[in-house]
Short mmCIF file of C-alpha atoms in Angstrom, two decimals:
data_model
loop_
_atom_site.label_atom_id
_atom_site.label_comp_id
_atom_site.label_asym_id
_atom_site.label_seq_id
_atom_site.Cartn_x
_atom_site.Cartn_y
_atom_site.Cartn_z
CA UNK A 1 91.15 0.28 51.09
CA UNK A 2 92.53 -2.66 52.78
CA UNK A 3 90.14 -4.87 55.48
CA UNK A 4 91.27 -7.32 57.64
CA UNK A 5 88.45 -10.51 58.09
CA UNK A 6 88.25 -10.36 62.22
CA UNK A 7 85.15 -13.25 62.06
CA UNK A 8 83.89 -15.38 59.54
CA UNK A 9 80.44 -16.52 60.95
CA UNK A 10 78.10 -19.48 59.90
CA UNK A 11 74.33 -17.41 59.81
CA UNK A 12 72.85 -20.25 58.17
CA UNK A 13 72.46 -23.21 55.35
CA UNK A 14 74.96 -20.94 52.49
CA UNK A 15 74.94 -18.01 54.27
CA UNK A 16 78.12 -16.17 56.02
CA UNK A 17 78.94 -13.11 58.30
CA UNK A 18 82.00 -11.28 56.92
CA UNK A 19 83.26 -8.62 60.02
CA UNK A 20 85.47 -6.61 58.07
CA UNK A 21 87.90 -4.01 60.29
CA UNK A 22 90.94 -1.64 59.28
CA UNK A 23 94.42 -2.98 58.68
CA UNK A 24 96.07 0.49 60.18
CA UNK A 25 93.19 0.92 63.64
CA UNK A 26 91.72 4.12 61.74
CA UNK A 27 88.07 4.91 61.88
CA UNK A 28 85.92 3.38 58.68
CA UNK A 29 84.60 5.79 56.39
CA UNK A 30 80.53 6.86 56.81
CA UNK A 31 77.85 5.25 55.86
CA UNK A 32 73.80 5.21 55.92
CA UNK A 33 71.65 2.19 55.61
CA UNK A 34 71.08 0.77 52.41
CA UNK A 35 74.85 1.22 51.53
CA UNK A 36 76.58 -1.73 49.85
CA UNK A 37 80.81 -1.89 49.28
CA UNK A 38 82.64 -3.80 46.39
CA UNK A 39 84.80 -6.52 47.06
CA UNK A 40 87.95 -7.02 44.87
CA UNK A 41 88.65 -10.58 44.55
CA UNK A 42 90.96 -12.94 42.29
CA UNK A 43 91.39 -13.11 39.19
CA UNK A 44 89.41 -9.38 38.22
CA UNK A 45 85.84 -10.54 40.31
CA UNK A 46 84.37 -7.64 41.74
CA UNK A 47 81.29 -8.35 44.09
CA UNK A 48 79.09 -5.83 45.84
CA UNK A 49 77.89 -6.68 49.01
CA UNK A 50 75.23 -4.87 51.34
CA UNK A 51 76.76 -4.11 54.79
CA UNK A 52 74.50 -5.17 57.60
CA UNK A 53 76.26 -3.71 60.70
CA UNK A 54 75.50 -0.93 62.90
CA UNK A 55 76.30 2.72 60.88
CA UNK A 56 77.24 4.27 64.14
CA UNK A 57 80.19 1.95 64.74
CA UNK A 58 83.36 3.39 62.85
CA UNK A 59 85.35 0.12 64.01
CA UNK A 60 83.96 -2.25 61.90
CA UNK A 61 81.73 -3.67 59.07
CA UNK A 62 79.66 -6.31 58.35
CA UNK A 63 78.76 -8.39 55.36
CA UNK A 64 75.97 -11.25 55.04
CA UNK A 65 76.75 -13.45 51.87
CA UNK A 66 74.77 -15.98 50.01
CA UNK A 67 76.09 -18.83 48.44
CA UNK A 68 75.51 -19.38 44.57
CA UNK A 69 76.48 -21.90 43.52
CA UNK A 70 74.96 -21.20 39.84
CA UNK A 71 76.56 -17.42 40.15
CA UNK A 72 78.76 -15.70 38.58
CA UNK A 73 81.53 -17.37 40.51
CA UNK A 74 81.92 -14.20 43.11
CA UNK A 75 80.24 -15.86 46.46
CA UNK A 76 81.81 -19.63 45.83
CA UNK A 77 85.41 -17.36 45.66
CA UNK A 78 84.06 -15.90 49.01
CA UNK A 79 83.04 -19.05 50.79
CA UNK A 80 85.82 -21.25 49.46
CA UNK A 81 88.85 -18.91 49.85
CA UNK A 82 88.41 -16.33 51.89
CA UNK A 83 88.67 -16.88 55.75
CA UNK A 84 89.46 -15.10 59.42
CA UNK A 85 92.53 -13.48 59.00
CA UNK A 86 92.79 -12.22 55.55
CA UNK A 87 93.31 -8.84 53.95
CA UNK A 88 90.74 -8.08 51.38
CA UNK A 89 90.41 -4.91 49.40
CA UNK A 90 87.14 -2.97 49.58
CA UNK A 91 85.81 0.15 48.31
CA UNK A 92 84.20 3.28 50.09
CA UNK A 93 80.33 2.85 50.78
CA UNK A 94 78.25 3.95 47.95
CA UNK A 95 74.17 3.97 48.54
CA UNK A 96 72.25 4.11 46.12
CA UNK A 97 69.24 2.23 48.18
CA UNK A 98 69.22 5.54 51.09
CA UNK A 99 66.29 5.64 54.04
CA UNK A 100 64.23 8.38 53.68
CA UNK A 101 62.96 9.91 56.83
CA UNK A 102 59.47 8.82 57.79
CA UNK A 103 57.05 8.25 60.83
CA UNK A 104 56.42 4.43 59.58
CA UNK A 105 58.16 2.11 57.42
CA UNK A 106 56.70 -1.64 56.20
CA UNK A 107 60.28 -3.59 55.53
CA UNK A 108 59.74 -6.81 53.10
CA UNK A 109 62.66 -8.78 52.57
CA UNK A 110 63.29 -11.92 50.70
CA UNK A 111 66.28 -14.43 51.32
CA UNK A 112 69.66 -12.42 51.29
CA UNK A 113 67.85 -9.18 50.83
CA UNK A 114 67.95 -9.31 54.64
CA UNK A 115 70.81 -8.04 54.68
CA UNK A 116 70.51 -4.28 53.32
CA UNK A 117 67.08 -3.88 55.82
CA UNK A 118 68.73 -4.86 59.26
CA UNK A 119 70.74 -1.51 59.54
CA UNK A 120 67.24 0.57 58.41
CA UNK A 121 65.60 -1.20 61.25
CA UNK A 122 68.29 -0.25 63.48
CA UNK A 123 67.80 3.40 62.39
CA UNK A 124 63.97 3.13 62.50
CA UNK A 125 64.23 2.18 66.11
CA UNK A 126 66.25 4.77 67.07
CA UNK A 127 64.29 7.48 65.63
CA UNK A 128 60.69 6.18 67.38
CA UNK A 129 59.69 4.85 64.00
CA UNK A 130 56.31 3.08 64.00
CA UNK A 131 57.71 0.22 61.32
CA UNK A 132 57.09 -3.66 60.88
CA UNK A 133 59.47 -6.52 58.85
CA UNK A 134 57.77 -9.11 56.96
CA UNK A 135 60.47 -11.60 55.96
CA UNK A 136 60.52 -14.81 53.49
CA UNK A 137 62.47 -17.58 53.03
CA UNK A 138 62.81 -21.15 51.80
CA UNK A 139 62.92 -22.05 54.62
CA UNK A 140 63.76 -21.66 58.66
CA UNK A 141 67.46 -22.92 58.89
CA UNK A 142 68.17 -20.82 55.03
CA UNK A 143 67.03 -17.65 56.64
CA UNK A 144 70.28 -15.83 58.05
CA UNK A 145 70.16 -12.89 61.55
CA UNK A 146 66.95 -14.40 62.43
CA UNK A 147 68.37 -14.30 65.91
CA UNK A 148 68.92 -11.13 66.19
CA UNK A 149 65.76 -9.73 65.40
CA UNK A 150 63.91 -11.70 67.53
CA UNK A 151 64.36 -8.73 70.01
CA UNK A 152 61.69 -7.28 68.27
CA UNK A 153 58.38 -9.33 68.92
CA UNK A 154 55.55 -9.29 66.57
CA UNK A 155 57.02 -6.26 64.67
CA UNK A 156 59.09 -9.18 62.75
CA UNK A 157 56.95 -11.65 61.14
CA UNK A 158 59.34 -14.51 59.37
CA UNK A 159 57.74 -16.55 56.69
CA UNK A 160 59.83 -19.72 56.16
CA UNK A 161 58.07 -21.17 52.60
CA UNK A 162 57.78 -24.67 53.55
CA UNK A 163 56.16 -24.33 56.44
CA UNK A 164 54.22 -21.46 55.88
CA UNK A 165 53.98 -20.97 52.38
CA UNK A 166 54.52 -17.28 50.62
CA UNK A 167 54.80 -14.50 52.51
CA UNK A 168 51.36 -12.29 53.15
CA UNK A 169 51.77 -8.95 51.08
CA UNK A 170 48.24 -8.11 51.11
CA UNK A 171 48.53 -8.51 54.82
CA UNK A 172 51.89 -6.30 55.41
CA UNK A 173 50.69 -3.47 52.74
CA UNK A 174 47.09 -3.31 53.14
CA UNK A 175 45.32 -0.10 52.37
CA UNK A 176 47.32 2.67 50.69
CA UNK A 177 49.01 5.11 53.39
CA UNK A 178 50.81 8.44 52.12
CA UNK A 179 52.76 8.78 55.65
CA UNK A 180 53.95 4.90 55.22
CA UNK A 181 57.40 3.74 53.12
CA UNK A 182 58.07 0.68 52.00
CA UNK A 183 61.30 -0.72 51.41
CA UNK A 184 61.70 -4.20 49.68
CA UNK A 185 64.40 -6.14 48.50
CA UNK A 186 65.16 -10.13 47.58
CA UNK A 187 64.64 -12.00 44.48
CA UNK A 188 62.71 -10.45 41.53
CA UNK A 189 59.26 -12.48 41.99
CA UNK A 190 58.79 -10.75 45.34
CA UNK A 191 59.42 -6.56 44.12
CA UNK A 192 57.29 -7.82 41.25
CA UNK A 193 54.66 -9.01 43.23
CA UNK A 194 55.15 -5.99 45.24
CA UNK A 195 54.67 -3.47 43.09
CA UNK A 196 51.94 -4.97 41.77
CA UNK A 197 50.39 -4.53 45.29
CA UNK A 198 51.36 -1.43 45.40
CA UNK A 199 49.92 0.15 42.28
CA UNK A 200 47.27 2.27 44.41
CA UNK A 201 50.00 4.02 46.82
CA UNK A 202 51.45 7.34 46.20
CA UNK A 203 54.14 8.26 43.70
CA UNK A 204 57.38 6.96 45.73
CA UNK A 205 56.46 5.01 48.11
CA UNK A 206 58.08 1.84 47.34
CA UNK A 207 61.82 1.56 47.26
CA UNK A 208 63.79 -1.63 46.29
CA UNK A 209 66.97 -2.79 45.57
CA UNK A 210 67.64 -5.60 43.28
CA UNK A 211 70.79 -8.28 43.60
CA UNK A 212 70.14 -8.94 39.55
CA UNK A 213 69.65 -7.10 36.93
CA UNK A 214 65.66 -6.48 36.10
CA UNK A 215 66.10 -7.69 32.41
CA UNK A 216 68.11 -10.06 31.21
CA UNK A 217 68.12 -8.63 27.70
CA UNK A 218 71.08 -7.20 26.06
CA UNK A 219 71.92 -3.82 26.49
CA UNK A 220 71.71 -3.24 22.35
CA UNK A 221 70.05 -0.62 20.21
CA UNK A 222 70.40 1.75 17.55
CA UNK A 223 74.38 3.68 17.02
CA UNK A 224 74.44 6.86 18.18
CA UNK A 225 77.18 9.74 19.60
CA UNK A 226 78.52 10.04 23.14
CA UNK A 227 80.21 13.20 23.90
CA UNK A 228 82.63 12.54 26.97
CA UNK A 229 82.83 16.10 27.46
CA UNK A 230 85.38 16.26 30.13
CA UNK A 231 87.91 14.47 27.90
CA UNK A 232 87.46 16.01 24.53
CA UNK A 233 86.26 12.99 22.99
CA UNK A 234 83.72 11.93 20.67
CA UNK A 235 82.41 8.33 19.58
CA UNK A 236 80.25 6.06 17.99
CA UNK A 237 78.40 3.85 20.34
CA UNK A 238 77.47 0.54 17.88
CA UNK A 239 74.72 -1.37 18.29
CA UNK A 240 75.96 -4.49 20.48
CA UNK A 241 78.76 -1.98 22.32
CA UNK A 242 77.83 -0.58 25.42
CA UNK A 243 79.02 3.29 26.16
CA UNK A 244 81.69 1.66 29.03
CA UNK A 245 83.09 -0.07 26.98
CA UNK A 246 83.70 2.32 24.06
CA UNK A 247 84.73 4.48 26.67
CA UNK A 248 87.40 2.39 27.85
CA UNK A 249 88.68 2.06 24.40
CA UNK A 250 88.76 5.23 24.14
CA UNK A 251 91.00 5.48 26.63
CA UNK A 252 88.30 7.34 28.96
CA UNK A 253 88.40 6.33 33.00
CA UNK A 254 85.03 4.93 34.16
CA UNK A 255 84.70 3.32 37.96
CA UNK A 256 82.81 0.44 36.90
CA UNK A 257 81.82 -2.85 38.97
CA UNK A 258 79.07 -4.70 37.85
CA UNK A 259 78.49 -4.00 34.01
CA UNK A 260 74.91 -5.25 34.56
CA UNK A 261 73.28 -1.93 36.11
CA UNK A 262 72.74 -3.06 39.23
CA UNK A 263 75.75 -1.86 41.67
CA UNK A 264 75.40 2.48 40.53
CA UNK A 265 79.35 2.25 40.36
CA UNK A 266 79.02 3.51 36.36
CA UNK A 267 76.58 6.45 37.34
CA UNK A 268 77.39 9.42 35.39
CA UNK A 269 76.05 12.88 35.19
CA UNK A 270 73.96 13.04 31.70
CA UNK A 271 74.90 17.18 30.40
CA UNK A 272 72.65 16.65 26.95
CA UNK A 273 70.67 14.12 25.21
CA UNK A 274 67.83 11.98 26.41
CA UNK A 275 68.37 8.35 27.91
CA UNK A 276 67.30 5.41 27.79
CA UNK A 277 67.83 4.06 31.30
CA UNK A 278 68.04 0.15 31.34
CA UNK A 279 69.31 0.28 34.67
CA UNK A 280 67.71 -1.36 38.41
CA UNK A 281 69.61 1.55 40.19
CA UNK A 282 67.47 4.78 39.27
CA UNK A 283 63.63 5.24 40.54
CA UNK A 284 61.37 6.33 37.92
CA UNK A 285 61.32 9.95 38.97
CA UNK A 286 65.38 9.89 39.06
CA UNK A 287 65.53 7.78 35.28
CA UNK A 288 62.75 10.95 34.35
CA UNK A 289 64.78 13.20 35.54
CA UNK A 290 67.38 12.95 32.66
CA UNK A 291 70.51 14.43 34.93
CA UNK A 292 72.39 10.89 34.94
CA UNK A 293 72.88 7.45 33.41
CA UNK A 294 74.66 4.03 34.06
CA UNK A 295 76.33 3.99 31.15
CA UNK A 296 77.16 -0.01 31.40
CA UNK A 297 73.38 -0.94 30.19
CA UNK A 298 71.83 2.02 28.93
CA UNK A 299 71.62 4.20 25.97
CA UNK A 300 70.42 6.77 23.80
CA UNK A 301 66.73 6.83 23.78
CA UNK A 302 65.29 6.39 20.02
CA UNK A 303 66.41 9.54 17.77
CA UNK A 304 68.37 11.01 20.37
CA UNK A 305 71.57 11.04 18.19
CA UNK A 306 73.60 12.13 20.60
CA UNK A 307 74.81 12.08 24.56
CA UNK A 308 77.11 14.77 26.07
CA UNK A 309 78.50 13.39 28.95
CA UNK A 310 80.77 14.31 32.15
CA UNK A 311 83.81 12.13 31.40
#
């Protein structure tokens, strides 16, 4: 779909607002917090952003963006050429990063990973949520919407590095709690050190969403088979070939974004064989559950010769 840019907003040192609203007045598709939207910029750069706005208003979106300078080149594209006025092309909302339903939520976010948490607070509030934010930066003026949750008191705890130094996690997560989720995202040191607070807590209580991929490895293996049942097709997978790309060489049509399995734009439903899921989309119960893949970093588990899948 096509977006106008209403605003373009300074939030702080290399961060932008993005208000995104419809070139033809119709209402935006749905979406629930956690949900995130490609961008389709120049020169084949698609970028996936999380929107930050309010679900509930059908008018228009929001997007917070960090600038990388040692990226990938999507966010300088963003910051240097994109401005108030402009038609961009977007997709639908895909979430793959959804609030469950809970009588308390701890929020932990790091940097940018702001972004994705604002519109579950928004929710929380609305549904008489007990819940609390702990949020990290480098520093004050680097940490973006700090204004606007400063409506919330001492439920928001901001944790600028320099002057405070790391943010508390044995503080925020405390004693194990069965009736408490916790939802994390920001750089990888901080849903490592997470999780390794959290080893004591139930079986799903900790969801995160991750801006990079969790290894940095590549996606290589043993050859095996991939069935793309839908289209009649059947083909090796080599060793240092991902199944998207022999896919598209096979002439097979895959939505794909990211190609680093971080964005859930490749998901697709797994009909036969056993995975082996290299992706930072999937919980552990949904990569055990063997019912889907992103096929742009994972594979065949070891022996599994072949994949049947619903392409």
């Amino acid at each position: 779909m096509h977006l106008i840019i209403a605003e373009r907003r300074d939030e702080a040192d290399g961060v932008i607002s993005l208000v995104l609203t419809p070139v033809d007045n119709r209402e935006l598709p749905d979406w629930t917090p956690g949900a995130h939207i490609d961008l389709f910029l120049d020169d084949g750069l698609v970028r996936q952003y999380s929107l930050c706005s309010d679900p509930g208003d059908r008018d228009r979106w929001r997007l917070g963006i960090l600038r990388e300078p040692r990226g990938r080149g999507g966010s300088e594209h963003v910051f240097d050429k994109l401005h108030a006025g402009d038609i961009v092309e977007a997709s639908e909302p895909r979430n793959h990063f959804e609030l469950r339903e809970s009588a308390r939520y701890i929020f932990i976010a790091g940097g940018i990973g702001i972004t994705p948490i604002l519109p579950m607070i928004g929710h929380a509030e609305r549904a008489g949520a007990q819940w609390t934010l702990l949020y990290g930066g480098r520093g004050r003026r680097s940490m973006a919407f700090t204004n606007q949750l400063s409506r919330y008191g001492d439920r928001v705890t901001i944790t600028p590095e320099d002057e405070l130094g790391l943010p508390d996690l044995a503080g925020a997560l405390g004693s194990p709690d069965e009736k408490t989720l916790v939802y994390a995202c920001g750089p990888e040191p901080l849903l490592d050190a997470i999780a390794d607070r959290m080893h004591d807590w139930p079986a799903g209580s900790l969801r995160t969403e991750r801006f990079t991929p969790r290894s940095t490895e590549p996606a290589i293996g043993q050859s095996f088979q991939v069935e793309f049942h839908a289209s009649g097709i059947t083909a090796t997978v080599p060793p240092d070939r991902s199944i998207l790309t022999v896919a598209e060489e096979a002439g097979v049509i895959v939505d794909w974004s990211c190609r680093e399995g971080t964005c859930g734009s490749c998901e697709t439903a797994l009909l036969d064989g056993t995975a082996e899921h290299r992706d930072s989309v999937l919980t552990g119960p949904e990569q055990q559950a063997q019912d889907c893949m992103m096929i742009c970093v994972s594979r065949a588990a070891p022996g599994c010769p072949l994949l049947r899948l619903d392409l």
